[in-house]
Amino acid sequence: MENEKINIVIVDDHPIVIEGLKMLLNSQPFFNIAGSFTSGAETISFIRSQMVDIILLDITLPDANGTELCREIKKISPNTSVIMFSNRSERSIIMQSIQNGASGYLLKNTSIDELVICIRGALSGDIVFCNETKQIISRPSQQDLPTPRLTKREKQILQMVAQGKTSNTIAEELFLSPLTVDTHRKNLLQKFQAKNSTELINLAVQQQLIEK
């Protein structure tokens, strides 16, 4: 496609995002914005009658989930490259998008230079990611990690944290010092590789160590 315009469709539920992308992409000589839509239904209707090279697709739409919409698009137009373009940075969503046929996953803080490189990479048949997405998928998923071994006391404190109890309350109920409870909480965060208590509890629920 060296001398041909690359037909791009933008799908996002925020018109201001669409306008911003249009402005950026129109500055590139070989890009043509063939259409822009805020819903999945409009997108499907368009690709049934028009040839599209690239679709920049958001995850959250008023009438569709982007990952599921991607799979539907690929059934209708297998030669169209779908690049997910979203603020969602969960590893599970990224991997699900690729499994559903996406040619890449970019976060919305991606630079225009990176976006252009990724579009051209997708057209060449590559699976493309922005730098931040590469870092996310390079980390092991929780399913890949062994279940942490917890002491009886750690399990007890973990359950109380899940109940929303503070360190001081836990300390009073277990006849411990708040410092000791905080030490246990820090150890739990480290064992689960969690950033905060919310993530800790979610991971513990996933591992079926506690009931939320």
mmCIF file of C-alpha atoms in Angstrom:
data_model
loop_
_atom_site.group_PDB
_atom_site.id
_atom_site.type_symbol
_atom_site.label_atom_id
_atom_site.label_comp_id
_atom_site.label_asym_id
_atom_site.label_seq_id
_atom_site.Cartn_x
_atom_site.Cartn_y
_atom_site.Cartn_z
ATOM 1 C CA MET A 1 0.000 0.000 0.000
ATOM 2 C CA GLU A 2 2.901 2.306 -0.613
ATOM 3 C CA ASN A 3 0.974 4.585 -2.968
ATOM 4 C CA GLU A 4 -2.574 3.922 -1.824
ATOM 5 C CA LYS A 5 -4.514 5.597 0.901
ATOM 6 C CA ILE A 6 -5.040 3.474 3.999
ATOM 7 C CA ASN A 7 -8.746 3.528 4.856
ATOM 8 C CA ILE A 8 -9.241 3.903 8.590
ATOM 9 C CA VAL A 9 -12.425 3.766 10.652
ATOM 10 C CA ILE A 10 -12.516 5.161 14.191
ATOM 11 C CA VAL A 11 -14.992 3.717 16.710
ATOM 12 C CA ASP A 12 -15.256 5.408 20.106
ATOM 13 C CA ASP A 13 -18.128 6.455 22.350
ATOM 14 C CA HIS A 14 -16.582 9.907 22.893
ATOM 15 C CA PRO A 15 -16.906 12.283 19.901
ATOM 16 C CA ILE A 16 -14.049 14.429 21.237
ATOM 17 C CA VAL A 17 -11.710 11.411 21.055
ATOM 18 C CA ILE A 18 -12.828 10.757 17.489
ATOM 19 C CA GLU A 19 -12.177 14.376 16.482
ATOM 20 C CA GLY A 20 -8.739 14.306 18.082
ATOM 21 C CA LEU A 21 -7.784 11.115 16.256
ATOM 22 C CA LYS A 22 -9.089 12.498 12.977
ATOM 23 C CA MET A 23 -6.921 15.575 13.342
ATOM 24 C CA LEU A 24 -3.823 13.523 14.151
ATOM 25 C CA LEU A 25 -4.320 10.892 11.462
ATOM 26 C CA ASN A 26 -5.302 13.365 8.737
ATOM 27 C CA SER A 27 -1.847 14.894 9.145
ATOM 28 C CA GLN A 28 -0.414 11.673 7.701
ATOM 29 C CA PRO A 29 -0.328 11.721 3.869
ATOM 30 C CA PHE A 30 -1.337 8.091 3.304
ATOM 31 C CA PHE A 31 -4.186 7.869 5.811
ATOM 32 C CA ASN A 32 -7.826 8.361 4.888
ATOM 33 C CA ILE A 33 -10.534 8.494 7.543
ATOM 34 C CA ALA A 34 -13.243 6.458 5.847
ATOM 35 C CA GLY A 35 -15.697 6.752 8.717
ATOM 36 C CA SER A 36 -16.152 7.350 12.434
ATOM 37 C CA PHE A 37 -18.814 5.897 14.688
ATOM 38 C CA THR A 38 -19.893 5.894 18.312
ATOM 39 C CA SER A 39 -21.700 2.542 18.276
ATOM 40 C CA GLY A 40 -21.125 -1.035 17.266
ATOM 41 C CA ALA A 41 -24.277 -1.214 15.132
ATOM 42 C CA GLU A 42 -23.137 1.684 12.945
ATOM 43 C CA THR A 43 -19.723 0.100 12.536
ATOM 44 C CA ILE A 44 -21.109 -3.280 11.454
ATOM 45 C CA SER A 45 -23.474 -1.632 8.990
ATOM 46 C CA PHE A 46 -20.602 0.342 7.453
ATOM 47 C CA ILE A 47 -18.149 -2.528 7.007
ATOM 48 C CA ARG A 48 -20.788 -4.655 5.307
ATOM 49 C CA SER A 49 -20.684 -2.255 2.356
ATOM 50 C CA GLN A 50 -17.265 -0.552 2.522
ATOM 51 C CA MET A 51 -13.673 -1.772 2.318
ATOM 52 C CA VAL A 52 -11.773 -0.859 5.454
ATOM 53 C CA ASP A 53 -8.074 -1.481 6.111
ATOM 54 C CA ILE A 54 -7.864 -0.495 9.776
ATOM 55 C CA ILE A 55 -10.425 -0.079 12.547
ATOM 56 C CA LEU A 56 -9.378 1.700 15.739
ATOM 57 C CA LEU A 57 -11.853 0.240 18.210
ATOM 58 C CA ASP A 58 -12.639 1.275 21.767
ATOM 59 C CA ILE A 59 -13.605 -1.337 24.362
ATOM 60 C CA THR A 60 -16.549 0.515 25.888
ATOM 61 C CA LEU A 61 -19.404 1.351 23.517
ATOM 62 C CA PRO A 62 -23.053 2.131 24.320
ATOM 63 C CA ASP A 63 -24.360 -0.966 22.531
ATOM 64 C CA ALA A 64 -21.441 -3.374 22.457
ATOM 65 C CA ASN A 65 -18.352 -4.724 24.151
ATOM 66 C CA GLY A 66 -15.346 -3.938 21.972
ATOM 67 C CA THR A 67 -13.729 -7.350 22.351
ATOM 68 C CA GLU A 68 -16.911 -9.105 21.206
ATOM 69 C CA LEU A 69 -17.445 -6.556 18.430
ATOM 70 C CA CYS A 70 -13.916 -7.274 17.207
ATOM 71 C CA ARG A 71 -14.791 -10.934 16.725
ATOM 72 C CA GLU A 72 -17.930 -10.007 14.783
ATOM 73 C CA ILE A 73 -15.996 -7.577 12.570
ATOM 74 C CA LYS A 74 -13.424 -10.237 11.715
ATOM 75 C CA LYS A 75 -16.184 -12.649 10.677
ATOM 76 C CA ILE A 76 -17.655 -10.067 8.296
ATOM 77 C CA SER A 77 -14.382 -8.607 7.040
ATOM 78 C CA PRO A 78 -11.438 -10.972 7.710
ATOM 79 C CA ASN A 79 -8.957 -8.746 5.870
ATOM 80 C CA THR A 80 -9.684 -5.725 8.071
ATOM 81 C CA SER A 81 -7.119 -5.191 10.825
ATOM 82 C CA VAL A 82 -8.733 -4.260 14.139
ATOM 83 C CA ILE A 83 -6.575 -2.380 16.638
ATOM 84 C CA MET A 84 -8.096 -1.946 20.066
ATOM 85 C CA PHE A 85 -7.681 1.643 21.300
ATOM 86 C CA SER A 86 -8.709 2.024 24.907
ATOM 87 C CA ASN A 87 -8.006 3.296 28.410
ATOM 88 C CA ARG A 88 -8.562 -0.211 29.779
ATOM 89 C CA SER A 89 -5.216 -1.678 30.775
ATOM 90 C CA GLU A 90 -6.215 -5.021 32.311
ATOM 91 C CA ARG A 91 -4.073 -7.870 31.013
ATOM 92 C CA SER A 92 -7.130 -10.135 30.713
ATOM 93 C CA ILE A 93 -8.893 -7.684 28.383
ATOM 94 C CA ILE A 94 -5.788 -7.254 26.242
ATOM 95 C CA MET A 95 -5.364 -11.005 25.832
ATOM 96 C CA GLN A 96 -9.082 -11.559 25.173
ATOM 97 C CA SER A 97 -8.973 -8.946 22.404
ATOM 98 C CA ILE A 98 -6.091 -10.726 20.681
ATOM 99 C CA GLN A 99 -7.883 -14.068 21.026
ATOM 100 C CA ASN A 100 -10.921 -12.502 19.341
ATOM 101 C CA GLY A 101 -8.875 -11.487 16.314
ATOM 102 C CA ALA A 102 -7.504 -8.038 17.137
ATOM 103 C CA SER A 103 -4.255 -7.096 15.411
ATOM 104 C CA GLY A 104 -3.093 -5.077 18.384
ATOM 105 C CA TYR A 105 -3.908 -3.176 21.547
ATOM 106 C CA LEU A 106 -2.996 0.457 22.188
ATOM 107 C CA LEU A 107 -3.700 2.649 25.184
ATOM 108 C CA LYS A 108 -5.063 6.135 24.607
ATOM 109 C CA ASN A 109 -1.917 7.787 25.901
ATOM 110 C CA THR A 110 -0.059 6.370 22.881
ATOM 111 C CA SER A 111 1.897 8.969 20.890
ATOM 112 C CA ILE A 112 1.024 9.726 17.257
ATOM 113 C CA ASP A 113 4.384 8.333 16.151
ATOM 114 C CA GLU A 114 3.730 5.064 17.952
ATOM 115 C CA LEU A 115 0.188 4.942 16.571
ATOM 116 C CA VAL A 116 1.420 5.350 12.984
ATOM 117 C CA ILE A 117 4.061 2.648 13.449
ATOM 118 C CA CYS A 118 1.467 0.278 14.896
ATOM 119 C CA ILE A 119 -1.014 0.897 12.076
ATOM 120 C CA ARG A 120 1.636 0.102 9.485
ATOM 121 C CA GLY A 121 2.729 -2.947 11.488
ATOM 122 C CA ALA A 122 -0.837 -4.276 11.641
ATOM 123 C CA LEU A 123 -1.201 -3.851 7.875
ATOM 124 C CA SER A 124 1.938 -5.957 7.459
ATOM 125 C CA GLY A 125 0.366 -8.742 9.485
ATOM 126 C CA ASP A 126 2.042 -8.032 12.808
ATOM 127 C CA ILE A 127 0.371 -8.077 16.232
ATOM 128 C CA VAL A 128 1.111 -4.605 17.571
ATOM 129 C CA PHE A 129 1.250 -3.112 21.058
ATOM 130 C CA CYS A 130 2.226 0.259 22.459
ATOM 131 C CA ASN A 131 5.169 0.242 24.871
ATOM 132 C CA GLU A 132 2.952 0.352 27.961
ATOM 133 C CA THR A 133 0.834 -2.558 26.733
ATOM 134 C CA LYS A 134 3.983 -4.587 26.082
ATOM 135 C CA GLN A 135 4.982 -4.092 29.708
ATOM 136 C CA ILE A 136 1.534 -5.182 30.916
ATOM 137 C CA ILE A 137 1.447 -8.418 28.926
ATOM 138 C CA SER A 138 5.045 -9.262 29.809
ATOM 139 C CA ARG A 139 4.075 -9.571 33.473
ATOM 140 C CA PRO A 140 2.874 -13.002 34.554
ATOM 141 C CA SER A 141 -0.871 -13.235 35.037
ATOM 142 C CA GLN A 142 -2.235 -14.242 38.423
ATOM 143 C CA GLN A 143 -3.147 -17.613 36.931
ATOM 144 C CA ASP A 144 0.547 -18.153 36.166
ATOM 145 C CA LEU A 145 1.592 -17.446 39.733
ATOM 146 C CA PRO A 146 1.580 -20.126 42.418
ATOM 147 C CA THR A 147 -0.955 -19.751 45.218
ATOM 148 C CA PRO A 148 0.795 -17.965 48.102
ATOM 149 C CA ARG A 149 1.417 -20.018 51.219
ATOM 150 C CA LEU A 150 -0.174 -18.235 54.146
ATOM 151 C CA THR A 151 0.208 -18.788 57.847
ATOM 152 C CA LYS A 152 -2.883 -19.304 59.969
ATOM 153 C CA ARG A 153 -2.514 -15.755 61.292
ATOM 154 C CA GLU A 154 -2.152 -14.311 57.779
ATOM 155 C CA LYS A 155 -5.320 -16.086 56.644
ATOM 156 C CA GLN A 156 -7.125 -14.698 59.664
ATOM 157 C CA ILE A 157 -5.964 -11.138 59.002
ATOM 158 C CA LEU A 158 -6.658 -11.464 55.268
ATOM 159 C CA GLN A 159 -10.277 -12.368 55.997
ATOM 160 C CA MET A 160 -10.629 -9.426 58.384
ATOM 161 C CA VAL A 161 -9.124 -7.039 55.829
ATOM 162 C CA ALA A 162 -11.690 -8.337 53.332
ATOM 163 C CA GLN A 163 -14.381 -7.439 55.870
ATOM 164 C CA GLY A 164 -13.134 -3.852 55.758
ATOM 165 C CA LYS A 165 -11.635 -3.807 59.220
ATOM 166 C CA THR A 166 -8.811 -1.373 60.001
ATOM 167 C CA SER A 167 -5.452 -2.388 61.436
ATOM 168 C CA ASN A 168 -6.431 -0.936 64.817
ATOM 169 C CA THR A 169 -9.676 -2.912 64.911
ATOM 170 C CA ILE A 170 -7.908 -6.111 63.867
ATOM 171 C CA ALA A 171 -5.256 -5.507 66.513
ATOM 172 C CA GLU A 172 -7.888 -5.097 69.249
ATOM 173 C CA GLU A 173 -9.820 -8.208 68.232
ATOM 174 C CA LEU A 174 -6.725 -10.417 67.942
ATOM 175 C CA PHE A 175 -4.919 -8.908 70.939
ATOM 176 C CA LEU A 176 -2.002 -7.800 68.769
ATOM 177 C CA SER A 177 -0.235 -4.483 68.364
ATOM 178 C CA PRO A 178 -1.213 -2.356 65.339
ATOM 179 C CA LEU A 179 2.436 -2.540 64.218
ATOM 180 C CA THR A 180 2.254 -6.353 64.132
ATOM 181 C CA VAL A 181 -0.951 -6.229 62.100
ATOM 182 C CA ASP A 182 0.614 -3.740 59.661
ATOM 183 C CA THR A 183 3.594 -6.066 59.269
ATOM 184 C CA HIS A 184 1.261 -8.949 58.403
ATOM 185 C CA ARG A 185 -0.568 -6.755 55.885
ATOM 186 C CA LYS A 186 2.704 -5.774 54.223
ATOM 187 C CA ASN A 187 3.703 -9.427 54.037
ATOM 188 C CA LEU A 188 0.364 -10.278 52.423
ATOM 189 C CA LEU A 189 0.781 -7.549 49.815
ATOM 190 C CA GLN A 190 4.244 -8.891 49.022
ATOM 191 C CA LYS A 191 3.113 -12.514 48.781
ATOM 192 C CA PHE A 192 0.282 -11.638 46.394
ATOM 193 C CA GLN A 193 2.351 -9.022 44.522
ATOM 194 C CA ALA A 194 -0.540 -6.613 45.129
ATOM 195 C CA LYS A 195 -0.268 -2.814 45.052
ATOM 196 C CA ASN A 196 -2.982 -2.131 47.637
ATOM 197 C CA SER A 197 -5.601 -3.777 49.841
ATOM 198 C CA THR A 198 -8.279 -3.718 47.114
ATOM 199 C CA GLU A 199 -6.050 -5.612 44.702
ATOM 200 C CA LEU A 200 -5.017 -7.961 47.512
ATOM 201 C CA ILE A 201 -8.615 -8.911 48.242
ATOM 202 C CA ASN A 202 -9.496 -9.351 44.558
ATOM 203 C CA LEU A 203 -6.519 -11.661 44.058
ATOM 204 C CA ALA A 204 -7.339 -13.648 47.191
ATOM 205 C CA VAL A 205 -10.921 -14.105 45.936
ATOM 206 C CA GLN A 206 -9.617 -15.262 42.533
ATOM 207 C CA GLN A 207 -7.395 -17.788 44.294
ATOM 208 C CA GLN A 208 -10.447 -18.906 46.324
ATOM 209 C CA LEU A 209 -8.614 -18.222 49.564
ATOM 210 C CA ILE A 210 -11.456 -16.088 50.891
ATOM 211 C CA GLU A 211 -15.069 -15.300 50.046
ATOM 212 C CA LYS A 212 -15.821 -11.697 49.257
#
